[in-house]
PDB file of C-alpha atoms in Angstrom:
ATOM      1  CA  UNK A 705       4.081  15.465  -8.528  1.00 43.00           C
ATOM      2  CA  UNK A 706       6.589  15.845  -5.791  1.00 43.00           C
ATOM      3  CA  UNK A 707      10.017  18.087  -6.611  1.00 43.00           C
ATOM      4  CA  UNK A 708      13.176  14.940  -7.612  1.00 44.00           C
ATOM      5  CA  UNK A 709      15.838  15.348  -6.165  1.00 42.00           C
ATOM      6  CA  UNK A 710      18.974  13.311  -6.992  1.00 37.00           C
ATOM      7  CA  UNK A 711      19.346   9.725  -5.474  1.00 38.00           C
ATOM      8  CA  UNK A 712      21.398   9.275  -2.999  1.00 36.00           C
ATOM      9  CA  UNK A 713      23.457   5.682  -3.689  1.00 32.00           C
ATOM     10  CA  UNK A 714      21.838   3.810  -0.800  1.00 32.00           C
ATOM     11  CA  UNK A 715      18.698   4.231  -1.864  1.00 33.00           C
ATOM     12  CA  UNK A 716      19.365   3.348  -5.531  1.00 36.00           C
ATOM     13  CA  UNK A 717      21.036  -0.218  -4.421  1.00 36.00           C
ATOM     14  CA  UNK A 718      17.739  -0.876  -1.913  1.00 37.00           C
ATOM     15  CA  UNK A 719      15.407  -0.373  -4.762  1.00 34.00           C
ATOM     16  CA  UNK A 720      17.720  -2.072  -7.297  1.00 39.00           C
ATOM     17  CA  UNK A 721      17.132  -5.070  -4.699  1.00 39.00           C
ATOM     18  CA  UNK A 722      14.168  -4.980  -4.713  1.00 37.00           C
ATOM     19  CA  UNK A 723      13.687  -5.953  -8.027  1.00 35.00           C
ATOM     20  CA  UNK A 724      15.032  -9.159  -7.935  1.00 34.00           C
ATOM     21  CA  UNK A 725      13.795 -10.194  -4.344  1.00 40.00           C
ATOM     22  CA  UNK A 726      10.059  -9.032  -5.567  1.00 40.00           C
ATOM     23  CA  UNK A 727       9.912 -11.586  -8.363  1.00 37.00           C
ATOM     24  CA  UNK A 728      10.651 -14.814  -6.245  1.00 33.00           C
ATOM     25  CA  UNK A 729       8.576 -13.389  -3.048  1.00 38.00           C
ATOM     26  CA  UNK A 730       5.618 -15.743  -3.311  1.00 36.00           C
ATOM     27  CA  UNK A 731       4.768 -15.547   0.419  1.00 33.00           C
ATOM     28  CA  UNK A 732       1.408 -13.982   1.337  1.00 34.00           C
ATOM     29  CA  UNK A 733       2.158 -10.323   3.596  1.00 33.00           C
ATOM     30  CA  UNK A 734       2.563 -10.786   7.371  1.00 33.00           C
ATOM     31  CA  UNK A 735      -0.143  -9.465   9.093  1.00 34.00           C
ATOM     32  CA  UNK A 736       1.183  -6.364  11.960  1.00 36.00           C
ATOM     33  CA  UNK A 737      -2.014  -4.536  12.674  1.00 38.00           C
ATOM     34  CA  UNK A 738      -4.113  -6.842  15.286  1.00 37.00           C
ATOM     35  CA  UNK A 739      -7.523  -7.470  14.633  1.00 37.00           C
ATOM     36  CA  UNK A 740     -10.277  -5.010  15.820  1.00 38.00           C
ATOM     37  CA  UNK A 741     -13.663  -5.446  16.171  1.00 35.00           C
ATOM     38  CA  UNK A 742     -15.195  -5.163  13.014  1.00 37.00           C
ATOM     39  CA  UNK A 743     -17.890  -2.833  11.791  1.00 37.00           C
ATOM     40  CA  UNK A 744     -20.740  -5.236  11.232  1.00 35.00           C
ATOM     41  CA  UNK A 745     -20.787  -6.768   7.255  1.00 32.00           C
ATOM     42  CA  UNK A 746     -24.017  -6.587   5.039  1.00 31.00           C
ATOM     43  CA  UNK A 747     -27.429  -7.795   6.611  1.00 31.00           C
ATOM     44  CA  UNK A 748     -28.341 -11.325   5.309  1.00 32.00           C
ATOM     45  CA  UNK A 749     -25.204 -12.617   4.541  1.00 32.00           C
ATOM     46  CA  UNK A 750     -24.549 -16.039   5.309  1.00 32.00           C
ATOM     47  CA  UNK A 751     -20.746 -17.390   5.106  1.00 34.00           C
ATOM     48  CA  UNK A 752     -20.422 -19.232   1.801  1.00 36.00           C
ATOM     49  CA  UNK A 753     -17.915 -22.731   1.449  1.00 35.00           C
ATOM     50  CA  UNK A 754     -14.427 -21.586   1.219  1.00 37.00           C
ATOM     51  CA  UNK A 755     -11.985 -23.131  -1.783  1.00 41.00           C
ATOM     52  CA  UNK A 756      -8.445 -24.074  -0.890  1.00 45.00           C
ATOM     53  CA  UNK A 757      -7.356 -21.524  -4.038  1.00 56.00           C
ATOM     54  CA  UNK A 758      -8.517 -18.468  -5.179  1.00 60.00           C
ATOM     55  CA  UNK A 759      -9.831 -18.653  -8.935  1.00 65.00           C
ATOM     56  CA  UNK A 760      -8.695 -17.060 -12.210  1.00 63.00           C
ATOM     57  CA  UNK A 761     -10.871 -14.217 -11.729  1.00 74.00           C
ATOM     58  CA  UNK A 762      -9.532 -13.778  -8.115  1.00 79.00           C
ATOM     59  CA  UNK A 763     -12.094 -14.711  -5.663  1.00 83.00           C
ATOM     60  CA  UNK A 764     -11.911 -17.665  -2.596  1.00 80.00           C
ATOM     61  CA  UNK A 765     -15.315 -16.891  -0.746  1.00 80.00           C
ATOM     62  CA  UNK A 766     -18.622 -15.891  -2.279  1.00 84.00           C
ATOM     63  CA  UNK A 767     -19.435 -13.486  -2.973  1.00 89.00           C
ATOM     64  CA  UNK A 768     -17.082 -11.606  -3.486  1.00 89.00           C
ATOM     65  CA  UNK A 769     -16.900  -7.878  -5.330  1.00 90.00           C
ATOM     66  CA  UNK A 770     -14.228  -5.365  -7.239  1.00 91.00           C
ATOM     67  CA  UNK A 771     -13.296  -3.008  -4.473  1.00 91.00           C
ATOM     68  CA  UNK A 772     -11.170  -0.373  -6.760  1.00 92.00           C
ATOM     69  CA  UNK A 773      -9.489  -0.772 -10.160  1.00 94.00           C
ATOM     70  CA  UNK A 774      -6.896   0.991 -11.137  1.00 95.00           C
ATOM     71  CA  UNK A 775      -5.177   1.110 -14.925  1.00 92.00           C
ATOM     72  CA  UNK A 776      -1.373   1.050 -15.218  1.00 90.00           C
ATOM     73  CA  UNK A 777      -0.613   1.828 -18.929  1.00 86.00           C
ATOM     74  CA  UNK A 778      -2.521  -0.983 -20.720  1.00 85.00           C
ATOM     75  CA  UNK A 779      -2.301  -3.427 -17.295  1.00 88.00           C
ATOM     76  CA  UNK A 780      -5.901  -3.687 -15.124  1.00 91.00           C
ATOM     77  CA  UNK A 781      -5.693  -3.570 -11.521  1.00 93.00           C
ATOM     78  CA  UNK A 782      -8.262  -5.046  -9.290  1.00 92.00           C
ATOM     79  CA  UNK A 783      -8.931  -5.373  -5.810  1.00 92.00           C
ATOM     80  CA  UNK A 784     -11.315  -8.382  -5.518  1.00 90.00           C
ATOM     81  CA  UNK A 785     -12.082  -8.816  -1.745  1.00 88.00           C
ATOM     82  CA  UNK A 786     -13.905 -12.011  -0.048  1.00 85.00           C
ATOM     83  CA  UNK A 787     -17.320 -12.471   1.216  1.00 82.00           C
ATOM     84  CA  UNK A 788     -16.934 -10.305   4.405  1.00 78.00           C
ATOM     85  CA  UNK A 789     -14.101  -8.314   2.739  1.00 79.00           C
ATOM     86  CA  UNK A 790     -11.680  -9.560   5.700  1.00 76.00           C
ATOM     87  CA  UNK A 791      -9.039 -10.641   2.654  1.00 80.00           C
ATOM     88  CA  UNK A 792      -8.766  -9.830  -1.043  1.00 85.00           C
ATOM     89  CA  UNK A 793      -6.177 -10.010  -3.701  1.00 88.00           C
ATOM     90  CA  UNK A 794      -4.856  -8.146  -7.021  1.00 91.00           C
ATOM     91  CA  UNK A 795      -6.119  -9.262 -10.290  1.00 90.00           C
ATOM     92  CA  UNK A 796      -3.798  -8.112 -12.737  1.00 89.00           C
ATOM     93  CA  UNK A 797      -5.408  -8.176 -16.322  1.00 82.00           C
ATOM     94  CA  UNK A 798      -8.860  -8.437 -15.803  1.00 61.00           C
ATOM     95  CA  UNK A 799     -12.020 -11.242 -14.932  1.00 59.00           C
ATOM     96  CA  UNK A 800     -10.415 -13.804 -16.863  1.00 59.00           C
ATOM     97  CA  UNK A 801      -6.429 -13.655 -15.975  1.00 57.00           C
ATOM     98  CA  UNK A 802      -4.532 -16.342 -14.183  1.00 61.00           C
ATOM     99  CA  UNK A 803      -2.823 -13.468 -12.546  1.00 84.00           C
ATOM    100  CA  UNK A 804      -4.039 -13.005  -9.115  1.00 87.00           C
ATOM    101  CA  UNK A 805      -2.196 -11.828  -6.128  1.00 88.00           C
ATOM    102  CA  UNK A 806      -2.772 -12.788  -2.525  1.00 84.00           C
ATOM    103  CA  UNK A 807      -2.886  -9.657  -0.463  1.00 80.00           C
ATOM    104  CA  UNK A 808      -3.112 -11.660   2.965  1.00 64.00           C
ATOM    105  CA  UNK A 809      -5.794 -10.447   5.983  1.00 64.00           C
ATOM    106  CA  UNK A 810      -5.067  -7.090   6.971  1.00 69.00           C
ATOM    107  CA  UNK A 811      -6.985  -7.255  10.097  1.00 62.00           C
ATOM    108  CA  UNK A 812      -9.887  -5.114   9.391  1.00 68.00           C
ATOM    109  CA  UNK A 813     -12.529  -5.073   6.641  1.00 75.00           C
ATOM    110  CA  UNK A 814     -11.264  -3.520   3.447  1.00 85.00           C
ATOM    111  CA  UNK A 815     -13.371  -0.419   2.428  1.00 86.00           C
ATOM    112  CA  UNK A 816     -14.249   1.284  -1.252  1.00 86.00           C
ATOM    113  CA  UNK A 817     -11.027   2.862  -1.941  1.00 86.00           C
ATOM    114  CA  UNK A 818      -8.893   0.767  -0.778  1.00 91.00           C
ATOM    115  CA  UNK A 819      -6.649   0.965  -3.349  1.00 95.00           C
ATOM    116  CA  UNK A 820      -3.961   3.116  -4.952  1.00 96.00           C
ATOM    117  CA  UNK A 821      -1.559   1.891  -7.990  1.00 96.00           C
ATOM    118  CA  UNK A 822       1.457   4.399  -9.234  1.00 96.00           C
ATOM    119  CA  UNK A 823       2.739   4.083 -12.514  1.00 94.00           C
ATOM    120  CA  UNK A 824       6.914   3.498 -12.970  1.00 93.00           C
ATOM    121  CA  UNK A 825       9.480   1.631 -14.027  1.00 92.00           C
ATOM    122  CA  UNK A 826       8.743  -0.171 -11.034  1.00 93.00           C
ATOM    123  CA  UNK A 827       5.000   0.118 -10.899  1.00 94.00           C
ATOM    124  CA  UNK A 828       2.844  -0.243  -6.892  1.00 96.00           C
ATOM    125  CA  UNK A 829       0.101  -0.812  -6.160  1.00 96.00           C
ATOM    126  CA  UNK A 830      -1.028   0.083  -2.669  1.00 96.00           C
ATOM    127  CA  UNK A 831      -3.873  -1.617  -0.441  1.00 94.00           C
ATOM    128  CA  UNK A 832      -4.702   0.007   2.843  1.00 91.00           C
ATOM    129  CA  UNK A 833      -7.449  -0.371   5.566  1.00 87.00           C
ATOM    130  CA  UNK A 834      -8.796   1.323   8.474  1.00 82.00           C
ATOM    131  CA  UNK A 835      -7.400  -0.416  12.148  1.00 79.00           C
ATOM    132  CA  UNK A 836      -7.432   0.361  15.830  1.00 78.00           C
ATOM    133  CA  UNK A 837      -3.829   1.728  15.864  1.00 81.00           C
ATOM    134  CA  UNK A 838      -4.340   3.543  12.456  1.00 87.00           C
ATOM    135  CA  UNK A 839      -4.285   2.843   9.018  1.00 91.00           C
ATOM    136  CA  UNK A 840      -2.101  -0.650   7.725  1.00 91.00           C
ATOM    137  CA  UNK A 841      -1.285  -0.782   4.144  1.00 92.00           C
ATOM    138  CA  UNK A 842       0.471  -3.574   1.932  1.00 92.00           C
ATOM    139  CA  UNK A 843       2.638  -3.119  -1.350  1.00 94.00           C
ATOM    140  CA  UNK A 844       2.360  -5.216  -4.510  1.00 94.00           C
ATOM    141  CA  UNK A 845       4.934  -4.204  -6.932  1.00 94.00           C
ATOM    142  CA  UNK A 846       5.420  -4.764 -10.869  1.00 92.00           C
ATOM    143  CA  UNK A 847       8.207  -4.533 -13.488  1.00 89.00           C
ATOM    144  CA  UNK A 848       7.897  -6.260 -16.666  1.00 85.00           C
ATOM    145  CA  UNK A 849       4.701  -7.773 -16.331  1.00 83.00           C
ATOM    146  CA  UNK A 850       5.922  -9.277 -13.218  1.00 89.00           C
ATOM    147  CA  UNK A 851       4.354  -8.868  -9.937  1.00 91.00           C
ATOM    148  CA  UNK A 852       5.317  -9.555  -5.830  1.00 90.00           C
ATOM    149  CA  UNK A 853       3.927  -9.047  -2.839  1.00 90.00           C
ATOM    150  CA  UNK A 854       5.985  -7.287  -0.428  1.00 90.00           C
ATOM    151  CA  UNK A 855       6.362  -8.547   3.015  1.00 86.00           C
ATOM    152  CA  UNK A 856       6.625  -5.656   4.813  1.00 88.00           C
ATOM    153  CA  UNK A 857       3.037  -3.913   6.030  1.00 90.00           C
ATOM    154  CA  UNK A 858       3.181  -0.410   6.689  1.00 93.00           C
ATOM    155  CA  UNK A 859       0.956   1.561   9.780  1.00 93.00           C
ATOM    156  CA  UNK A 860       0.129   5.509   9.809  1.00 96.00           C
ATOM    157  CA  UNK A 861      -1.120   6.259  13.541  1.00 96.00           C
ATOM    158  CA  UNK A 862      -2.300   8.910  11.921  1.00 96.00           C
ATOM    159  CA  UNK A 863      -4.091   7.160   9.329  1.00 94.00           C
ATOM    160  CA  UNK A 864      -3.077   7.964   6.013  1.00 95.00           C
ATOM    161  CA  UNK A 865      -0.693   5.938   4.163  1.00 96.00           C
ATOM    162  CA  UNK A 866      -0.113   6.795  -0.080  1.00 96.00           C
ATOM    163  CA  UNK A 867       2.044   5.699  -2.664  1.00 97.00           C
ATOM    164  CA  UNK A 868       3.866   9.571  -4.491  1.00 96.00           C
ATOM    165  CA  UNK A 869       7.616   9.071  -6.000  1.00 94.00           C
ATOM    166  CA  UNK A 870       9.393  11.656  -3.795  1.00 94.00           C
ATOM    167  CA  UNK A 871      13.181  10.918  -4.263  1.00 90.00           C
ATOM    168  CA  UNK A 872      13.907  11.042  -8.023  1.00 80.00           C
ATOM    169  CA  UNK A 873      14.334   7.554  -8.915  1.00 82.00           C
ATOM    170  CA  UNK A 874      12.201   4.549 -11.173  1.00 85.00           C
ATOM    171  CA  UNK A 875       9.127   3.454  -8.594  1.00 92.00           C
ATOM    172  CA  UNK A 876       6.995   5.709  -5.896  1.00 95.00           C
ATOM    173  CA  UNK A 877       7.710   5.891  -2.430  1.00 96.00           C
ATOM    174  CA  UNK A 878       5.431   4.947   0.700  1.00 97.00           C
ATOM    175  CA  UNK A 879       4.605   8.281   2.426  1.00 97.00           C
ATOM    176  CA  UNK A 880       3.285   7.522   5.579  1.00 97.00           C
ATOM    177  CA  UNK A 881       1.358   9.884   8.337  1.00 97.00           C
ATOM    178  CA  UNK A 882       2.610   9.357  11.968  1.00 97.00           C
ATOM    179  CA  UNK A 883       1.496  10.855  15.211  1.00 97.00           C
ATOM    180  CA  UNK A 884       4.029  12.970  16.566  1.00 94.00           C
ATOM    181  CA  UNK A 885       3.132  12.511  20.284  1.00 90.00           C
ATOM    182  CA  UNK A 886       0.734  10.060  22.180  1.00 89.00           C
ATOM    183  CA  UNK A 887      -2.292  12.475  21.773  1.00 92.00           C
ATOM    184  CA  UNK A 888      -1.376  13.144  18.024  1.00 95.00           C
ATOM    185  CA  UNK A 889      -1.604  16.754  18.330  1.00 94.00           C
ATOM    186  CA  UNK A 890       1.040  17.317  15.677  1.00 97.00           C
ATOM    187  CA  UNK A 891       1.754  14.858  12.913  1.00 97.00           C
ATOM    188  CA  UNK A 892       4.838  14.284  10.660  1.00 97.00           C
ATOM    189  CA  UNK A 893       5.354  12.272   7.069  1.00 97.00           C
ATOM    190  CA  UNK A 894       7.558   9.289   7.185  1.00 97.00           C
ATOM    191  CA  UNK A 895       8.949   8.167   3.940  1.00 97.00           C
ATOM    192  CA  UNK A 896      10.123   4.692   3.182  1.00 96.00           C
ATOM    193  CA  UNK A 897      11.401   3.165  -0.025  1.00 94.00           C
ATOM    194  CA  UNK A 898       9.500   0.381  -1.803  1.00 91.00           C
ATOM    195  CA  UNK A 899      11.409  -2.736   0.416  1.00 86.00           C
ATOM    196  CA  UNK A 900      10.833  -0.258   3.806  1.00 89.00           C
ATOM    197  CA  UNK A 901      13.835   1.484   4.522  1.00 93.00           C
ATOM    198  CA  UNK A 902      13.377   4.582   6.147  1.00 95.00           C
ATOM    199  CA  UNK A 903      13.888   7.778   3.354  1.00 96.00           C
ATOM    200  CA  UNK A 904      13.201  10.720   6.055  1.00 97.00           C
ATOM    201  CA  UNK A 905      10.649  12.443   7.982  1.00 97.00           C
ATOM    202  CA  UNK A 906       8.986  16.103   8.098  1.00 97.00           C
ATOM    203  CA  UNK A 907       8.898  18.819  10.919  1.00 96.00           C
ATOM    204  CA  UNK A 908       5.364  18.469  12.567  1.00 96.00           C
ATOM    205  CA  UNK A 909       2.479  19.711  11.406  1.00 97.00           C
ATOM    206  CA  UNK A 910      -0.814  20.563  13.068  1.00 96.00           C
ATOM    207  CA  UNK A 911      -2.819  17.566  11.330  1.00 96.00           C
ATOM    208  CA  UNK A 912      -2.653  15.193   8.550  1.00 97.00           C
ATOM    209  CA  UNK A 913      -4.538  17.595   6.224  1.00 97.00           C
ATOM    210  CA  UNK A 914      -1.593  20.196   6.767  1.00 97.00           C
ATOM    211  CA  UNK A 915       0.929  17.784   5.009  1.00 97.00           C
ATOM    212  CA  UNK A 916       2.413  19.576   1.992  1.00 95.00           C
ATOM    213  CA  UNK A 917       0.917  18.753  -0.737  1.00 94.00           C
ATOM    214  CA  UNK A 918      -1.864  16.773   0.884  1.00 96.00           C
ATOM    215  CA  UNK A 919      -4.178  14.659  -0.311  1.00 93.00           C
ATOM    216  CA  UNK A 920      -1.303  13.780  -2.760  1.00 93.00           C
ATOM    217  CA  UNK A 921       1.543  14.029   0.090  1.00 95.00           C
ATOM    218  CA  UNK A 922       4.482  15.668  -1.249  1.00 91.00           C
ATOM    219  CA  UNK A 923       8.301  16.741   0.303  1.00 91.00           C
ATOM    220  CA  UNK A 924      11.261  17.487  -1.554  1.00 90.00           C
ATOM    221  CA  UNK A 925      13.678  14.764  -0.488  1.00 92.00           C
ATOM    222  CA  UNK A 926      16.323  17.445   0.584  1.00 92.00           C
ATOM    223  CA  UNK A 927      13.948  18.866   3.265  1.00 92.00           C
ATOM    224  CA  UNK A 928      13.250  15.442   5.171  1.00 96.00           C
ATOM    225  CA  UNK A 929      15.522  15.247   8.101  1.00 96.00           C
ATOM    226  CA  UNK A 930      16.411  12.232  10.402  1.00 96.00           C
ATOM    227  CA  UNK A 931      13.279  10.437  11.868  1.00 95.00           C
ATOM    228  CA  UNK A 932      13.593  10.426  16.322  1.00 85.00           C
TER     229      UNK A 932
END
């Protein structure tokens, strides 16, 4: 767990904000990352008939599978991804919930792992994918039993992108990997609050593994300076 420090007021008014704009965002995420070519998808199978809505138990095109699960306090998280695994969304409670999520096309084929849920006040959960530019996550958050998609999509170049509560305050952070030059030879952490406001960045480091703190990226939030 990263070092709290205190909250600066800016950042406790964006996240306050968040709150209320989260619970009437119904929009599926906007997709930023352009579409590579994919790896090529199981052998054998054959593109079922799509529905116009996803079930209660959070799947649109057979067949579809759990691609993590994660357990915030007595809440399941799913990630239930499509035939193809080219779109998914959260199920929040379980097989038979009328809770699902739309996570929106990412651009590239969602792998095992894909994602990461942080327990808070404000709870996220984070889904991420390999791309051609890097690694493009999205951001579901909760609070009360009540969950929205974020529009905002968020891109590492230097592909890694995790959720870790870094200014001392009720929900995570998105700590984000970026290439510090073209050829990526030194890489910094860029920190953003839940709605995508920019928190700070790191000095360089000499790869992504480096990071303090990595794989759980940590900074204190009095040692990240201006981003260039």
């Amino acid at each position: 767990m990263a070092r709290r420090t205190p909250r600066t007021v800016l950042v406790t008014a964006t996240l306050g904000a968040l709150v209320f704009a989260g619970a009437v965002a119904g929009a599926a995420l906007t997709r930023t990352d352009p579409a590579p070519t994919p790896p090529p998808s199981a052998a054998g199978t054959t593109a079922p008939a799509t529905t116009s809505d996803p079930r209660a138990d959070g799947c649109l095109r057979e067949p579809c599978r759990v691609l993590g699960t994660a357990t915030l306090g007595d809440t399941r998280v799913e990630l239930v991804a499509d035939s193809g695994a080219k779109t998914g969304r959260l199920r929040i409670g379980g097989p038979g919930t009328s809770r699902v999520i739309e996570i929106g096309e990412i651009g590239v084929l969602l792998p095992e792992g894909a994602l990461q849920c942080y327990p808070a006040s404000i709870s996220a959960c984070l889904v991420r994918a390999e791309g051609t530019r890097g690694q493009t996550g999205k951001v579901v958050v909760g609070r009360s039993g009540k969950w929205s998609p974020l529009e905002r999509a968020y891109l590492s170049t230097a592909g890694y992108i995790v959720l870790n509560n870094i200014v001392a305050d009720s929900g995570p952070e998105v700590v984000t990997a970026q290439c510090s030059s073209e050829s990526c030879g030194t890489v910094h952490a860029q920190v953003f609050t839940l709605v995508g406001s920019t928190v700070g960045c790191t000095r360089g480091y000499s790869s992504v593994e480096a990071l303090p703190g990595y794989p759980a990226v940590e900074v204190a939030a009095s040692r990240l300076r201006p981003c260039a």
